[in-house]
CSV table of C-alpha atoms in Angstrom, one decimal:
chain,number,residue,atom,x,y,z
A,1081,UNK,CA,157.0,-2.6,96.7
A,1082,UNK,CA,159.3,-3.6,99.5
A,1083,UNK,CA,159.4,-2.9,103.2
A,1084,UNK,CA,156.3,-1.9,105.2
A,1085,UNK,CA,153.3,-2.2,102.8
A,1086,UNK,CA,151.6,0.7,104.6
A,1087,UNK,CA,154.6,3.1,104.7
A,1088,UNK,CA,154.5,5.8,102.1
A,1089,UNK,CA,156.8,5.2,99.1
A,1090,UNK,CA,159.0,7.8,97.4
A,1091,UNK,CA,155.9,9.3,95.7
A,1092,UNK,CA,153.9,9.6,99.0
A,1093,UNK,CA,151.6,6.6,98.4
A,1094,UNK,CA,150.9,4.0,101.1
A,1095,UNK,CA,148.7,0.9,101.4
A,1096,UNK,CA,145.3,0.9,103.0
A,1097,UNK,CA,146.9,0.9,106.5
A,1098,UNK,CA,144.2,0.7,109.2
A,1099,UNK,CA,141.4,2.2,107.0
A,1100,UNK,CA,138.1,0.4,107.4
A,1101,UNK,CA,134.5,1.4,106.6
A,1102,UNK,CA,134.2,2.5,110.2
A,1103,UNK,CA,136.7,5.2,109.4
A,1104,UNK,CA,134.0,7.0,107.4
A,1105,UNK,CA,132.1,7.5,110.7
A,1106,UNK,CA,128.7,7.7,108.9
A,1107,UNK,CA,126.1,5.0,108.5
A,1108,UNK,CA,125.5,4.0,104.9
A,1109,UNK,CA,122.1,3.8,103.3
A,1110,UNK,CA,121.2,1.2,100.7
A,1111,UNK,CA,120.7,2.8,97.2
A,1112,UNK,CA,118.9,1.5,94.2
A,1113,UNK,CA,121.3,0.0,91.5
A,1114,UNK,CA,120.6,1.3,88.0
A,1115,UNK,CA,120.7,-1.0,85.0
A,1116,UNK,CA,121.9,-0.5,81.4
A,1117,UNK,CA,121.0,1.4,79.3
A,1118,UNK,CA,120.8,4.1,82.0
A,1119,UNK,CA,122.8,7.0,80.6
A,1120,UNK,CA,124.9,7.5,83.8
A,1121,UNK,CA,126.6,4.1,83.1
A,1122,UNK,CA,128.0,5.3,79.8
A,1123,UNK,CA,129.4,8.7,80.9
A,1124,UNK,CA,132.8,9.1,82.6
A,1125,UNK,CA,132.4,10.1,86.2
A,1126,UNK,CA,134.0,13.3,87.5
A,1127,UNK,CA,136.8,13.4,90.0
A,1128,UNK,CA,135.7,14.0,93.6
A,1129,UNK,CA,137.0,15.7,96.7
A,1130,UNK,CA,137.6,12.7,98.8
A,1131,UNK,CA,137.3,14.7,102.1
A,1132,UNK,CA,133.9,16.2,101.3
A,1133,UNK,CA,130.9,15.1,103.3
A,1134,UNK,CA,129.1,14.2,100.1
A,1135,UNK,CA,131.9,11.8,99.0
A,1136,UNK,CA,132.1,10.3,102.5
A,1137,UNK,CA,128.4,9.6,102.5
A,1138,UNK,CA,128.6,8.2,99.0
A,1139,UNK,CA,131.4,5.8,100.1
A,1140,UNK,CA,129.3,4.6,103.0
A,1141,UNK,CA,126.3,4.1,100.8
A,1142,UNK,CA,128.3,2.1,98.3
A,1143,UNK,CA,129.5,-0.3,101.1
A,1144,UNK,CA,125.9,-0.6,102.5
A,1145,UNK,CA,124.5,-1.4,99.1
A,1146,UNK,CA,127.2,-3.9,98.3
A,1147,UNK,CA,126.7,-5.7,101.6
A,1148,UNK,CA,123.0,-6.3,101.0
A,1149,UNK,CA,123.6,-7.5,97.4
A,1150,UNK,CA,124.4,-11.3,97.4
A,1151,UNK,CA,127.5,-12.2,95.4
A,1152,UNK,CA,128.5,-8.5,94.9
A,1153,UNK,CA,132.3,-7.9,95.1
A,1154,UNK,CA,132.3,-4.3,93.9
A,1155,UNK,CA,130.1,-1.3,93.3
A,1156,UNK,CA,130.8,2.0,91.6
A,1157,UNK,CA,129.1,5.3,92.0
A,1158,UNK,CA,127.6,5.3,88.5
A,1159,UNK,CA,125.8,2.1,89.4
A,1160,UNK,CA,123.8,4.0,92.0
A,1161,UNK,CA,123.2,6.9,89.6
A,1162,UNK,CA,126.1,9.2,90.6
A,1163,UNK,CA,128.6,10.2,88.0
A,1164,UNK,CA,131.6,10.2,90.2
A,1165,UNK,CA,134.9,8.3,90.4
A,1166,UNK,CA,134.2,6.4,93.6
A,1167,UNK,CA,133.9,2.7,94.1
A,1168,UNK,CA,133.9,0.0,96.7
A,1169,UNK,CA,135.5,-3.5,96.5
A,1170,UNK,CA,135.4,-6.5,98.8
A,1171,UNK,CA,136.4,-9.9,97.5
A,1172,UNK,CA,136.6,-11.4,101.0
A,1173,UNK,CA,135.4,-15.0,101.0
A,1174,UNK,CA,135.1,-15.3,97.2
A,1175,UNK,CA,136.4,-18.7,96.1
A,1176,UNK,CA,138.5,-17.2,93.3
A,1177,UNK,CA,140.2,-14.6,95.5
A,1178,UNK,CA,143.8,-15.1,96.6
A,1179,UNK,CA,144.9,-11.6,97.4
A,1180,UNK,CA,142.3,-9.8,99.6
A,1181,UNK,CA,142.6,-6.3,101.0
A,1182,UNK,CA,139.2,-6.5,102.7
A,1183,UNK,CA,136.5,-3.9,102.3
A,1184,UNK,CA,137.7,-0.6,100.9
A,1185,UNK,CA,136.6,2.4,98.9
A,1186,UNK,CA,138.8,4.4,96.5
A,1187,UNK,CA,138.3,7.8,94.9
A,1188,UNK,CA,139.8,9.1,91.6
A,1189,UNK,CA,141.6,5.7,91.1
A,1190,UNK,CA,143.8,4.9,88.1
A,1191,UNK,CA,145.7,1.9,86.9
A,1192,UNK,CA,149.4,2.5,86.9
A,1193,UNK,CA,150.6,-1.0,86.0
A,1194,UNK,CA,148.8,-3.9,84.4
A,1195,UNK,CA,150.4,-7.2,83.4
A,1196,UNK,CA,149.7,-10.9,82.9
A,1197,UNK,CA,146.5,-10.6,80.9
A,1198,UNK,CA,144.0,-13.4,81.1
A,1199,UNK,CA,140.4,-13.9,80.1
A,1200,UNK,CA,137.7,-14.5,82.7
A,1201,UNK,CA,133.9,-14.5,83.0
A,1202,UNK,CA,132.3,-11.4,84.5
A,1203,UNK,CA,128.9,-10.3,85.5
A,1204,UNK,CA,127.5,-7.0,86.8
A,1205,UNK,CA,124.5,-5.9,88.9
A,1206,UNK,CA,123.9,-3.2,86.2
A,1207,UNK,CA,123.7,-5.9,83.5
A,1208,UNK,CA,121.7,-8.5,85.4
A,1209,UNK,CA,120.8,-10.8,82.6
A,1210,UNK,CA,124.2,-11.3,80.9
A,1211,UNK,CA,127.8,-12.4,81.7
A,1212,UNK,CA,130.8,-12.1,79.4
A,1213,UNK,CA,134.4,-13.2,78.9
A,1214,UNK,CA,136.7,-10.2,79.4
A,1215,UNK,CA,140.5,-10.1,79.1
A,1216,UNK,CA,142.0,-8.3,82.2
A,1217,UNK,CA,145.3,-7.9,83.8
A,1218,UNK,CA,145.9,-10.5,86.5
A,1219,UNK,CA,148.5,-8.4,88.2
A,1220,UNK,CA,147.7,-4.8,88.9
A,1221,UNK,CA,148.9,-1.6,90.6
A,1222,UNK,CA,146.3,1.0,91.3
A,1223,UNK,CA,146.7,4.4,92.8
A,1224,UNK,CA,143.8,6.3,94.3
A,1225,UNK,CA,142.7,8.3,97.4
A,1226,UNK,CA,140.8,7.2,100.5
A,1227,UNK,CA,137.5,8.8,101.3
A,1228,UNK,CA,137.5,10.8,104.5
A,1229,UNK,CA,141.2,11.2,105.1
A,1230,UNK,CA,142.1,12.0,101.5
A,1231,UNK,CA,145.3,9.8,102.0
A,1232,UNK,CA,146.9,8.6,98.7
A,1233,UNK,CA,147.0,4.9,98.3
A,1234,UNK,CA,148.9,2.4,96.1
A,1235,UNK,CA,147.5,-1.1,96.0
A,1236,UNK,CA,149.3,-4.0,94.4
A,1237,UNK,CA,147.0,-7.0,93.8
A,1238,UNK,CA,146.4,-9.9,91.5
A,1239,UNK,CA,143.9,-12.4,90.3
A,1240,UNK,CA,140.3,-12.0,91.1
A,1241,UNK,CA,140.8,-8.8,93.2
A,1242,UNK,CA,142.7,-7.2,90.2
A,1243,UNK,CA,139.7,-8.1,88.0
A,1244,UNK,CA,137.2,-6.6,90.4
A,1245,UNK,CA,139.3,-3.3,90.6
A,1246,UNK,CA,139.5,-3.0,86.8
A,1247,UNK,CA,135.7,-3.7,86.5
A,1248,UNK,CA,134.9,-0.8,88.9
A,1249,UNK,CA,137.5,1.6,87.4
A,1250,UNK,CA,135.8,0.9,84.1
A,1251,UNK,CA,132.4,1.9,85.6
A,1252,UNK,CA,133.9,5.2,86.7
A,1253,UNK,CA,135.1,5.7,83.1
A,1254,UNK,CA,131.7,5.1,81.7
A,1255,UNK,CA,132.4,1.5,80.5
A,1256,UNK,CA,130.6,-1.7,81.1
A,1257,UNK,CA,132.1,-5.2,80.8
A,1258,UNK,CA,130.1,-5.5,77.6
A,1259,UNK,CA,132.4,-2.8,76.1
A,1260,UNK,CA,135.4,-5.1,76.8
A,1261,UNK,CA,134.2,-8.4,75.4
A,1262,UNK,CA,135.7,-9.7,72.2
A,1263,UNK,CA,132.3,-9.9,70.5
A,1264,UNK,CA,128.8,-11.3,70.7
A,1265,UNK,CA,130.3,-14.9,70.9
A,1266,UNK,CA,131.7,-13.9,74.3
A,1267,UNK,CA,128.4,-12.8,75.8
A,1268,UNK,CA,126.1,-15.3,77.6
A,1269,UNK,CA,122.7,-15.4,79.3
A,1270,UNK,CA,123.2,-15.5,83.0
A,1271,UNK,CA,122.2,-18.9,84.4
A,1272,UNK,CA,122.4,-18.2,88.1
A,1273,UNK,CA,120.9,-15.1,89.8
A,1274,UNK,CA,122.4,-14.3,93.1
């Protein structure tokens, strides 16, 4: 993408612009994170109306829950027991992050371009005792919609933020990182609990 990263492209998509969690204008509440094998984690979430009060509240709750969870860089609606295509990401301050878009929430997101596949270790709040090696695209283009305004967004990212986005999009599709590992040899007991 060239030019102003926040200006709409030919398809009407823009970057995050000046969107922040404050844009939601509702305080988030911390929700309980469900763990596998909870059935909501293995079902694809439904598309949402990003402008509905219910979706805006869910977005605020995801951010609030993520912020009180040490080491958490992303959280999807199924992880708080809601079968919906909504997730929050914030890789700010993570030592592996190079590209950082700050804290944001996307609804009905989809990957439109994925290249430069690399393996990397992943963990998940919904699978607290395990980590695993997962091959993910290290360059990614994602399209989605912002909660509240309903504005369409196209994000171009790479590295760790790209991995976090793919992990959360998988949650919205009913997949855990364990569904992406090459086999039992690529799954490990978690050694550090955050």
